[in-house]
């Protein structure tokens, strides 16, 4: 049903720390490997060994160089998957009900059994989080690993999205943004978390922590006590250096 | 799967791989997995997999093969090898690449009788290993790590990925999350790890030694050094003989028992250095009883670092790092090291009997890798970083660099390299690789000329402790110093990305002797698992399995996986049966050993000692009594660790424990291990050390001075004339910096830019491109160039340009990057591929647009005086990839959008269907609705 | 946006079809109904145009066999509403055409049906326009000009078709409408050209306070679905050519031919349809999706 729930019990989502992401693509590939056998898989690859390889990815890692006058340029890696928006335009435009936002946890999903592949949702999403499956003729997207985070056969601490459990740098966090006491809410509150593209008024659930201020202190230098070998020999000649 | 050796759990369904995840308990990765590891499915099902042994039928390089049986393949190989062994074992050259079986392959070579064996380390990072092992008995690379949990100031030099790639990412992530910890990256390129540093210094390549030297100079001038540490644990106070021109000049003065001497300021006498008792002078000129002049080693240090070489204005000019920044960073380091020291209330006793009630740490830590190593001054630069750590007292304390067991080891470790190969049919005197402790250990003949094919351990490259694989093809082709009959390679793509100057490498393999019409390298045997660029050049291919189809081990004898707190080793078990006619290469090696009747591989009756293959060997082989490839659960019932008789259930124990063994040290054994009595005793008990002797850290390296003296003509072992000047110049007891040849030679103005490569985090050298997922991330590489540098040459963003060195040129697409040293261009390593290889379509971007920088890198360099030398570090023989200098110019033809030169394609490999659309996965057997509704109930069961 | 033929045909054909139908119904309502044959021909033509448009839009789907599902989400989805309205509007079209042809004696219903037909067609056109105008992520579409345009172009192109169907008596109004539509189109272009650049990459990244951002390494070295679908890069030459083709074919030439009384009305219809297709091609090609901010565009 493409009516958005008035309110979801939980707001599950990701908090991505741009201060820590090194752009290694581990999350993107692990996502692919889990989800290609997952609830909305397979995720196709077109011309996998050919001249123009491409395919379905629920998560892609971009990178940018930022230039600010008077500062050293900065390279920022930027992973991006579905933000599970509260006011998800991709859901409301869907004519079939294939796009849905779950009322229990806010996860936005596409039902591949119902989708007609009109692509309108991918036009509606400002973030480029929807991926078209040419073989199945249906839309796909990040599932927040809904088939992993609720799988009780997986040990509880590993019951997090694949991209989170695999991230070597620990740049990705998963949790309930509706709960102010959750890890993600606390981290977000403490670190100036950002919405992507606030003008689009989608109220993204996923949040990004911006790169932190660089720790370059003011001018500082050591007081020299000696300046050449001769000085040093004079000064240290007969000192007892043992503790 | 790769050098970082992470633990993985492979989930199967219906006999196919469903999901590979990081093993949450594994000491290396603790559940995380990199992009390559996560793409293991596509690696395993690659259409480029070899399917059976192959015998070449077309000319070399054509890729025309006949499929043969294993019986035939093994017969051919045995016959070839037997002939060599019976004639002259050294005429077998055996070079292996990025494998984890060096304990096996090195041992095999010794039993075969050849010492022409090495793995990739010589062109990889031997500078790191050698500089560390000869200075502090441990090193960066994978032998030590910063104390990620306690460090407060972390400085990383020249690392894009490193072998410890997941641990480093985890570590940096940990540091970044801890308030008050600063992370500084020194790297010409601001990408990857450098992108998230608190401070990035875009240094000019090859000049790090000057920068570190300047820091040392600042710290010494301000007396911000840990004199107490230097006195106790280093040879700083030892007296060095000052006797210019004589045979003992620069050696340590010792008493009759061989104890080093110091000048005790409390008694004003020269006396044996007794740690904890002596009050030694650190500077001054003294006399021995016989009148010989002596000065403390430390004084040599200050003579170097207070010299004008490290004058800040000069350093700024050479490195591009501002004087104010150098001063500030020195001050920051000093502040953290000396005002924010960490004390742990853990009593411990040092090797000299002093009891300490606390462990003190100076929480400044350093890490460095190939950005330092792959230069011709890399050995010295790396030694200098270790010197800086010693001066700060920041070695193996809380918050500093820390060893991973079995390190530290004696400086150098006691294992000796083979000096020559064995007589026909005999076993070699020692394993090929080891650690020379002086000129007497070199692998040279009576004329001082190299006995090894690659000239490692010769007067040209005395401390080439990992061999010099990058010279092996050239030398075998040139017959310099001699020819070989069989050239055997394993897991090394020498016809492409692991050779400098690819065209030449191909020539070496295809050139024929005009007289005999035979190939100059007569027979090439190669084991690869995939149709790489090198496969078409071999005469016999022994196809390997993928990593998921065989046993492997990461042994303490090889490259340990432990952490600062624990020793560890691990195994990999086969999870899938090969569905093609391939065999694990380790089994093949053991089988060859059996067929050749090599001692250690067969019993007295010629029956195999390890009939079960590699896993049998792993369990039952003993290197020394009680010491085998695996350390865990030894002893008849698995009761002992480290040492113990073989346990037939050992593998089972490993598998039950998640395929690894981990031995955590007591907290009191975790620090200052070079002189921590409890640790040294444990290490001895575990078999990591021969005896619990303390390891004195070398600020001053007497062994290097011995080489220097030899070059001056002193002693029994002196270099031949042609090598003398070089040894005199490059063997110095105190770390120093010199500019590399390309920066100062006659070409340096014409080729003004440094050209570098970096590893993409998601690609493993050449293997990534066959992987359907990874190649979607990167199938084309660009030459990154600073916009300012580009604009001077009228190069626009995305223009096609020629990048040209004195050795060759390649047409590539340029791309602007701001976070880059202006005098540097760079690209990703090993994205460009040879047409026809890796089962990729002819039109693939890897062939048409991507490029390999190796085309412009040369393995030989001509000096201004006309002499030709390997492009390698003069001490260790490390391949100097990153000294390459180039010029870049806009290409006239912008429209064809193709790289150049396009080397002729090799024959296409079509053993597997390559789908136009790949839909890997397991389809659900019920509707989405049902599935979704069942989530979170016990209905849905995972695998 | 990638200009897909199926969607271009969908909107131009159905636009002309509904426009034509509005003309027919309007004339019925104001008491100047066309002749019987003209009504039959006109409604048939309008039916065929609308049906071709809808079929073409179905061809655009990945799973056309499931297209029936598209009627279910009328509460939120303009596409769903459009589907429903277009089917409902077939009612009056079929009724008026069928009743005129069969003469079953229900002709008293023709007037109310004509009224319903106009309402239905206008609403259908509105829903069609809202499919596009509701998308905030595509600023060139997310505005009132698009809504107005769909109605006006339908009426002008439908008017041209009406002349072909029912003769020249309204040619003056049609000409005026064409000129008016031309003005709307030009105003739309001025509007979207002026409004370019309101969204910045830095804001898309949530990092507006970090200075100017420029892409470094792309996520993937070859293009992906998003770039192929929404990354259409319109060259300036092509833009100019297509703009003239749209203006000329869609408005100026038909108006001029009407003015000079060009005798072959079907030719004018075809020219107008080609012009409208060019207009619609540009409608897509010129519309930049904000997702490009993550890729190649600094601002949109
Ligand atoms: N993903 C991935 N991981 C790998 C590998 C792989 O292929 N892919 N290969 C493995 C192997 S074999 C190795 S040897 C390791 C190597 O791992 P690294 O040591 O990280 O090697 P490189 O990727 O060569 O990166 C060298 C870095 O040094 C910088 N650099 C170059 N010259 C200088 C200099 O003069 N000064 C400074 N300060 N920096 C400099 C370069 O910009 C680059 O960032 O990685 C291992 N891990
Ligand atoms: N320009 C430039 N060149 C470089 C470097 C650089 O920084 N810049 N780095 C250098 C360094 S440090 C290194 S270590 C080398 C690495 O270069 P190589 O040692 O050549 O390493 P790879 O390309 O990773 O792979 C070698 C071969 O192993 C094969 N292989 C993969 N899996 C298996 C298996 O399971 N069994 C067998 N038998 N074979 C397998 C692959 O198919 C491939 O052909 O490159 C060097 N070359
Ligand atoms: S795995 Fe983590 S560090 Fe790597 S790209 Fe993803 S978020 Fe960034
Ligand atoms: S990110 Fe895009 S696809 Fe995901 S919920 Fe928001 S609008 Fe929908
Ligand atoms: S493509 Fe599928 S999910 Fe997207 S709007 Fe159309 S029917 Fe809904
Ligand atoms: S939450 Fe799951 S589906 Fe979404 S990006 Fe992460 S791994 Fe992929
Ligand atoms: S590829 Fe290397 S770094 Fe990556 S998971 Fe495997 S072993 Fe670890
Ligand atoms: Mo390497």
GROMACS .gro file of C-alpha atoms in nm, chain C:
model
  300
 1187UNK     CA    1   1.584   1.243  -1.820
 1188UNK     CA    2   1.627   0.985  -2.088
 1189UNK     CA    3   1.364   1.064  -2.357
 1190UNK     CA    4   1.196   0.729  -2.410
 1191UNK     CA    5   0.986   0.701  -2.724
 1192UNK     CA    6   0.712   0.512  -2.543
 1193UNK     CA    7   0.647   0.792  -2.299
 1194UNK     CA    8   0.673   1.057  -2.567
 1195UNK     CA    9   0.414   0.880  -2.777
 1196UNK     CA   10   0.200   0.824  -2.469
 1197UNK     CA   11   0.172   1.187  -2.372
 1198UNK     CA   12   0.160   1.346  -2.717
 1199UNK     CA   13  -0.091   1.105  -2.868
 1200UNK     CA   14  -0.321   1.093  -2.571
 1201UNK     CA   15  -0.286   1.471  -2.533
 1202UNK     CA   16  -0.404   1.525  -2.890
 1203UNK     CA   17  -0.673   1.262  -2.844
 1204UNK     CA   18  -0.817   1.425  -2.533
 1205UNK     CA   19  -0.782   1.769  -2.689
 1206UNK     CA   20  -0.974   1.657  -2.993
 1207UNK     CA   21  -1.238   1.503  -2.773
 1208UNK     CA   22  -1.273   1.824  -2.576
 1209UNK     CA   23  -1.326   2.008  -2.902
 1210UNK     CA   24  -1.593   1.764  -3.007
 1211UNK     CA   25  -1.769   1.776  -2.673
 1212UNK     CA   26  -1.737   2.152  -2.653
 1213UNK     CA   27  -1.898   2.197  -2.986
 1214UNK     CA   28  -2.176   1.961  -2.890
 1215UNK     CA   29  -2.233   2.158  -2.571
 1216UNK     CA   30  -2.236   2.500  -2.728
 1217UNK     CA   31  -2.475   2.380  -2.992
 1218UNK     CA   32  -2.250   2.361  -3.292
 1219UNK     CA   33  -2.213   1.985  -3.309
 1220UNK     CA   34  -2.023   1.841  -3.599
 1221UNK     CA   35  -2.199   1.619  -3.848
 1222UNK     CA   36  -2.273   1.261  -3.753
 1223UNK     CA   37  -1.989   1.119  -3.963
 1224UNK     CA   38  -1.757   1.378  -3.818
 1225UNK     CA   39  -1.847   1.280  -3.464
 1226UNK     CA   40  -1.795   0.916  -3.545
 1227UNK     CA   41  -1.467   0.988  -3.715
 1228UNK     CA   42  -1.359   1.234  -3.448
 1229UNK     CA   43  -1.438   1.013  -3.152
 1230UNK     CA   44  -1.276   0.719  -3.326
 1231UNK     CA   45  -0.969   0.921  -3.391
 1232UNK     CA   46  -0.961   1.045  -3.037
 1233UNK     CA   47  -1.011   0.690  -2.915
 1234UNK     CA   48  -0.728   0.564  -3.131
 1235UNK     CA   49  -0.495   0.842  -3.026
 1236UNK     CA   50  -0.566   0.790  -2.658
 1237UNK     CA   51  -0.549   0.414  -2.685
 1238UNK     CA   52  -0.224   0.425  -2.879
 1239UNK     CA   53  -0.085   0.654  -2.613
 1240UNK     CA   54  -0.191   0.424  -2.334
 1241UNK     CA   55  -0.067   0.113  -2.509
 1242UNK     CA   56   0.259   0.283  -2.570
 1243UNK     CA   57   0.285   0.369  -2.202
 1244UNK     CA   58   0.220   0.007  -2.119
 1245UNK     CA   59   0.504  -0.088  -2.351
 1246UNK     CA   60   0.727   0.124  -2.131
 1247UNK     CA   61   0.661  -0.107  -1.837
 1248UNK     CA   62   0.895  -0.379  -1.727
 1249UNK     CA   63   0.602  -0.609  -1.658
 1250UNK     CA   64   0.322  -0.498  -1.894
 1251UNK     CA   65   0.114  -0.806  -1.814
 1252UNK     CA   66   0.068  -0.671  -1.465
 1253UNK     CA   67  -0.044  -0.327  -1.575
 1254UNK     CA   68  -0.389  -0.381  -1.429
 1255UNK     CA   69  -0.232  -0.342  -1.091
 1256UNK     CA   70  -0.168   0.021  -1.167
 1257UNK     CA   71  -0.528   0.115  -1.091
 1258UNK     CA   72  -0.510   0.030  -0.727
 1259UNK     CA   73  -0.327   0.319  -0.568
 1260UNK     CA   74  -0.549   0.612  -0.658
 1261UNK     CA   75  -0.522   0.750  -0.309
 1262UNK     CA   76  -0.162   0.857  -0.349
 1263UNK     CA   77  -0.037   0.789  -0.695
 1264UNK     CA   78  -0.096   1.025  -0.984
 1265UNK     CA   79  -0.003   0.751  -1.223
 1266UNK     CA   80  -0.272   0.533  -1.075
 1267UNK     CA   81  -0.521   0.820  -1.093
 1268UNK     CA   82  -0.423   0.882  -1.449
 1269UNK     CA   83  -0.482   0.522  -1.533
 1270UNK     CA   84  -0.825   0.526  -1.375
 1271UNK     CA   85  -0.924   0.856  -1.529
 1272UNK     CA   86  -0.813   0.756  -1.872
 1273UNK     CA   87  -1.021   0.441  -1.854
 1274UNK     CA   88  -1.319   0.633  -1.719
 1275UNK     CA   89  -1.286   0.890  -1.991
 1276UNK     CA   90  -1.310   0.618  -2.248
 1277UNK     CA   91  -1.674   0.598  -2.135
 1278UNK     CA   92  -1.791   0.929  -2.284
 1279UNK     CA   93  -1.571   0.883  -2.588
 1280UNK     CA   94  -1.716   0.543  -2.660
 1281UNK     CA   95  -2.063   0.647  -2.567
 1282UNK     CA   96  -2.074   0.954  -2.787
 1283UNK     CA   97  -1.912   0.778  -3.079
 1284UNK     CA   98  -2.113   0.457  -3.030
 1285UNK     CA   99  -2.447   0.623  -2.976
 1286UNK     CA  100  -2.397   0.847  -3.278
 1287UNK     CA  101  -2.313   0.545  -3.485
 1288UNK     CA  102  -2.569   0.299  -3.351
 1289UNK     CA  103  -2.842   0.543  -3.266
 1290UNK     CA  104  -2.993   0.332  -2.987
 1291UNK     CA  105  -3.216   0.609  -2.870
 1292UNK     CA  106  -3.003   0.719  -2.582
 1293UNK     CA  107  -2.914   1.040  -2.760
 1294UNK     CA  108  -3.062   1.245  -2.475
 1295UNK     CA  109  -2.755   1.138  -2.283
 1296UNK     CA  110  -2.516   1.284  -2.537
 1297UNK     CA  111  -2.520   1.630  -2.385
 1298UNK     CA  112  -2.446   1.518  -2.028
 1299UNK     CA  113  -2.190   1.278  -2.167
 1300UNK     CA  114  -2.020   1.558  -2.353
 1301UNK     CA  115  -2.001   1.752  -2.030
 1302UNK     CA  116  -1.864   1.450  -1.848
 1303UNK     CA  117  -1.626   1.395  -2.138
 1304UNK     CA  118  -1.481   1.743  -2.104
 1305UNK     CA  119  -1.448   1.707  -1.730
 1306UNK     CA  120  -1.296   1.361  -1.770
 1307UNK     CA  121  -1.052   1.468  -2.034
 1308UNK     CA  122  -0.944   1.775  -1.843
 1309UNK     CA  123  -0.896   1.575  -1.526
 1310UNK     CA  124  -0.711   1.303  -1.715
 1311UNK     CA  125  -0.481   1.560  -1.866
 1312UNK     CA  126  -0.434   1.707  -1.522
 1313UNK     CA  127  -0.347   1.371  -1.373
 1314UNK     CA  128  -0.104   1.308  -1.655
 1315UNK     CA  129   0.061   1.641  -1.595
 1316UNK     CA  130   0.073   1.570  -1.223
 1317UNK     CA  131   0.265   1.250  -1.280
 1318UNK     CA  132   0.546   1.481  -1.381
 1319UNK     CA  133   0.469   1.797  -1.191
 1320UNK     CA  134   0.455   1.612  -0.860
 1321UNK     CA  135   0.818   1.507  -0.885
 1322UNK     CA  136   1.018   1.744  -0.674
 1323UNK     CA  137   1.334   1.569  -0.781
 1324UNK     CA  138   1.293   1.707  -1.132
 1325UNK     CA  139   1.267   2.084  -1.102
 1326UNK     CA  140   1.194   2.135  -1.472
 1327UNK     CA  141   0.873   1.944  -1.420
 1328UNK     CA  142   0.784   2.040  -1.070
 1329UNK     CA  143   0.597   2.363  -1.158
 1330UNK     CA  144   0.266   2.507  -1.268
 1331UNK     CA  145   0.379   2.563  -1.624
 1332UNK     CA  146   0.387   2.192  -1.679
 1333UNK     CA  147   0.030   2.154  -1.555
 1334UNK     CA  148  -0.089   2.439  -1.770
 1335UNK     CA  149   0.112   2.319  -2.065
 1336UNK     CA  150  -0.042   1.975  -2.075
 1337UNK     CA  151  -0.390   2.128  -2.099
 1338UNK     CA  152  -0.299   2.395  -2.349
 1339UNK     CA  153  -0.098   2.171  -2.581
 1340UNK     CA  154  -0.375   1.914  -2.574
 1341UNK     CA  155  -0.624   2.178  -2.673
 1342UNK     CA  156  -0.406   2.330  -2.944
 1343UNK     CA  157  -0.298   2.003  -3.098
 1344UNK     CA  158  -0.648   1.864  -3.052
 1345UNK     CA  159  -0.777   2.176  -3.221
 1346UNK     CA  160  -0.565   2.109  -3.525
 1347UNK     CA  161  -0.703   1.758  -3.531
 1348UNK     CA  162  -1.055   1.897  -3.492
 1349UNK     CA  163  -1.008   2.106  -3.806
 1350UNK     CA  164  -0.914   1.793  -3.990
 1351UNK     CA  165  -1.221   1.619  -3.851
 1352UNK     CA  166  -1.481   1.890  -3.865
 1353UNK     CA  167  -1.367   2.160  -4.106
 1354UNK     CA  168  -1.233   2.507  -4.080
 1355UNK     CA  169  -1.498   2.700  -3.898
 1356UNK     CA  170  -1.294   2.735  -3.576
 1357UNK     CA  171  -0.960   2.786  -3.743
 1358UNK     CA  172  -0.923   3.134  -3.600
 1359UNK     CA  173  -0.956   3.007  -3.242
 1360UNK     CA  174  -0.722   2.719  -3.312
 1361UNK     CA  175  -0.468   2.958  -3.456
 1362UNK     CA  176  -0.500   3.180  -3.152
 1363UNK     CA  177  -0.467   2.875  -2.931
 1364UNK     CA  178  -0.154   2.768  -3.114
 1365UNK     CA  179  -0.005   3.111  -3.058
 1366UNK     CA  180  -0.110   3.099  -2.696
 1367UNK     CA  181   0.039   2.752  -2.657
 1368UNK     CA  182   0.355   2.877  -2.819
 1369UNK     CA  183   0.368   3.151  -2.561
 1370UNK     CA  184   0.313   2.902  -2.281
 1371UNK     CA  185   0.592   2.685  -2.415
 1372UNK     CA  186   0.830   2.977  -2.439
 1373UNK     CA  187   0.736   3.094  -2.092
 1374UNK     CA  188   0.796   2.742  -1.964
 1375UNK     CA  189   1.139   2.738  -2.112
 1376UNK     CA  190   1.219   3.078  -1.973
 1377UNK     CA  191   1.097   2.958  -1.638
 1378UNK     CA  192   1.304   2.641  -1.632
 1379UNK     CA  193   1.612   2.811  -1.772
 1380UNK     CA  194   1.584   3.072  -1.499
 1381UNK     CA  195   1.534   2.818  -1.230
 1382UNK     CA  196   1.836   2.611  -1.308
 1383UNK     CA  197   2.093   2.606  -1.037
 1384UNK     CA  198   1.864   2.621  -0.737
 1385UNK     CA  199   1.989   2.286  -0.605
 1386UNK     CA  200   2.354   2.233  -0.527
 1387UNK     CA  201   2.562   1.923  -0.495
 1388UNK     CA  202   2.679   2.031  -0.152
 1389UNK     CA  203   2.325   2.032  -0.022
 1390UNK     CA  204   2.254   1.694  -0.179
 1391UNK     CA  205   2.552   1.569   0.021
 1392UNK     CA  206   2.434   1.742   0.336
 1393UNK     CA  207   2.768   1.922   0.350
 1394UNK     CA  208   2.689   2.276   0.243
 1395UNK     CA  209   2.930   2.416   0.497
 1396UNK     CA  210   3.235   2.235   0.358
 1397UNK     CA  211   3.300   2.444   0.053
 1398UNK     CA  212   3.270   2.347  -0.307
 1399UNK     CA  213   3.247   1.977  -0.391
 1400UNK     CA  214   3.375   1.816  -0.707
 1401UNK     CA  215   3.345   1.447  -0.789
 1402UNK     CA  216   3.661   1.244  -0.741
 1403UNK     CA  217   3.621   0.872  -0.802
 1404UNK     CA  218   3.282   0.767  -0.936
 1405UNK     CA  219   3.105   0.485  -0.757
 1406UNK     CA  220   3.148   0.263  -1.061
 1407UNK     CA  221   3.364   0.324  -1.362
 1408UNK     CA  222   3.089   0.247  -1.616
 1409UNK     CA  223   2.744   0.404  -1.622
 1410UNK     CA  224   2.464   0.256  -1.415
 1411UNK     CA  225   2.087   0.252  -1.447
 1412UNK     CA  226   2.050   0.588  -1.279
 1413UNK     CA  227   2.291   0.758  -1.514
 1414UNK     CA  228   2.134   0.597  -1.818
 1415UNK     CA  229   1.780   0.675  -1.708
 1416UNK     CA  230   1.830   1.020  -1.557
 1417UNK     CA  231   2.166   1.133  -1.677
 1418UNK     CA  232   2.070   1.240  -2.027
 1419UNK     CA  233   2.307   1.513  -2.134
 1420UNK     CA  234   2.153   1.741  -2.393
 1421UNK     CA  235   2.405   1.905  -2.623
 1422UNK     CA  236   2.343   2.270  -2.690
 1423UNK     CA  237   2.322   2.225  -3.068
 1424UNK     CA  238   2.071   1.950  -3.030
 1425UNK     CA  239   1.876   2.157  -2.784
 1426UNK     CA  240   1.851   2.445  -3.031
 1427UNK     CA  241   1.752   2.221  -3.319
 1428UNK     CA  242   1.492   2.043  -3.113
 1429UNK     CA  243   1.355   2.368  -2.971
 1430UNK     CA  244   1.299   2.503  -3.321
 1431UNK     CA  245   1.153   2.175  -3.434
 1432UNK     CA  246   0.915   2.181  -3.140
 1433UNK     CA  247   0.817   2.544  -3.186
 1434UNK     CA  248   0.794   2.516  -3.561
 1435UNK     CA  249   0.621   2.182  -3.584
 1436UNK     CA  250   0.407   2.208  -3.277
 1437UNK     CA  251   0.285   2.564  -3.309
 1438UNK     CA  252   0.424   2.800  -3.571
 1439UNK     CA  253   0.390   2.595  -3.888
 1440UNK     CA  254   0.041   2.463  -3.805
 1441UNK     CA  255  -0.067   2.815  -3.720
 1442UNK     CA  256   0.088   2.950  -4.038
 1443UNK     CA  257  -0.069   2.678  -4.252
 1444UNK     CA  258  -0.403   2.751  -4.095
 1445UNK     CA  259  -0.349   3.116  -4.166
 1446UNK     CA  260  -0.276   3.058  -4.533
 1447UNK     CA  261  -0.554   2.802  -4.552
 1448UNK     CA  262  -0.336   2.510  -4.647
 1449UNK     CA  263  -0.584   2.263  -4.793
 1450UNK     CA  264  -0.445   1.932  -4.661
 1451UNK     CA  265  -0.551   1.928  -4.295
 1452UNK     CA  266  -0.408   1.580  -4.225
 1453UNK     CA  267  -0.066   1.711  -4.317
 1454UNK     CA  268  -0.106   1.988  -4.063
 1455UNK     CA  269  -0.206   1.729  -3.805
 1456UNK     CA  270   0.098   1.520  -3.879
 1457UNK     CA  271   0.327   1.822  -3.863
 1458UNK     CA  272   0.170   1.925  -3.537
 1459UNK     CA  273   0.208   1.578  -3.394
 1460UNK     CA  274   0.573   1.564  -3.495
 1461UNK     CA  275   0.626   1.906  -3.342
 1462UNK     CA  276   0.456   1.796  -3.024
 1463UNK     CA  277   0.674   1.489  -3.012
 1464UNK     CA  278   0.978   1.708  -3.042
 1465UNK     CA  279   0.837   1.925  -2.766
 1466UNK     CA  280   0.786   1.618  -2.551
 1467UNK     CA  281   1.127   1.482  -2.635
 1468UNK     CA  282   1.270   1.805  -2.503
 1469UNK     CA  283   1.040   1.790  -2.205
 1470UNK     CA  284   1.235   1.483  -2.102
 1471UNK     CA  285   1.575   1.564  -2.239
 1472UNK     CA  286   1.583   1.906  -2.076
 1473UNK     CA  287   1.458   1.789  -1.742
 1474UNK     CA  288   1.752   1.735  -1.515
 1475UNK     CA  289   1.704   1.503  -1.226
 1476UNK     CA  290   1.867   1.608  -0.901
 1477UNK     CA  291   2.031   1.267  -0.868
 1478UNK     CA  292   2.284   1.398  -1.118
 1479UNK     CA  293   2.422   1.613  -0.838
 1480UNK     CA  294   2.578   1.296  -0.702
 1481UNK     CA  295   2.732   1.233  -1.041
 1482UNK     CA  296   2.825   1.492  -1.301
 1483UNK     CA  297   2.632   1.811  -1.218
 1484UNK     CA  298   2.743   2.082  -0.978
 1485UNK     CA  299   2.397   2.232  -0.964
 1486UNK     CA  300   2.051   2.180  -1.109
   0.00000   0.00000   0.00000
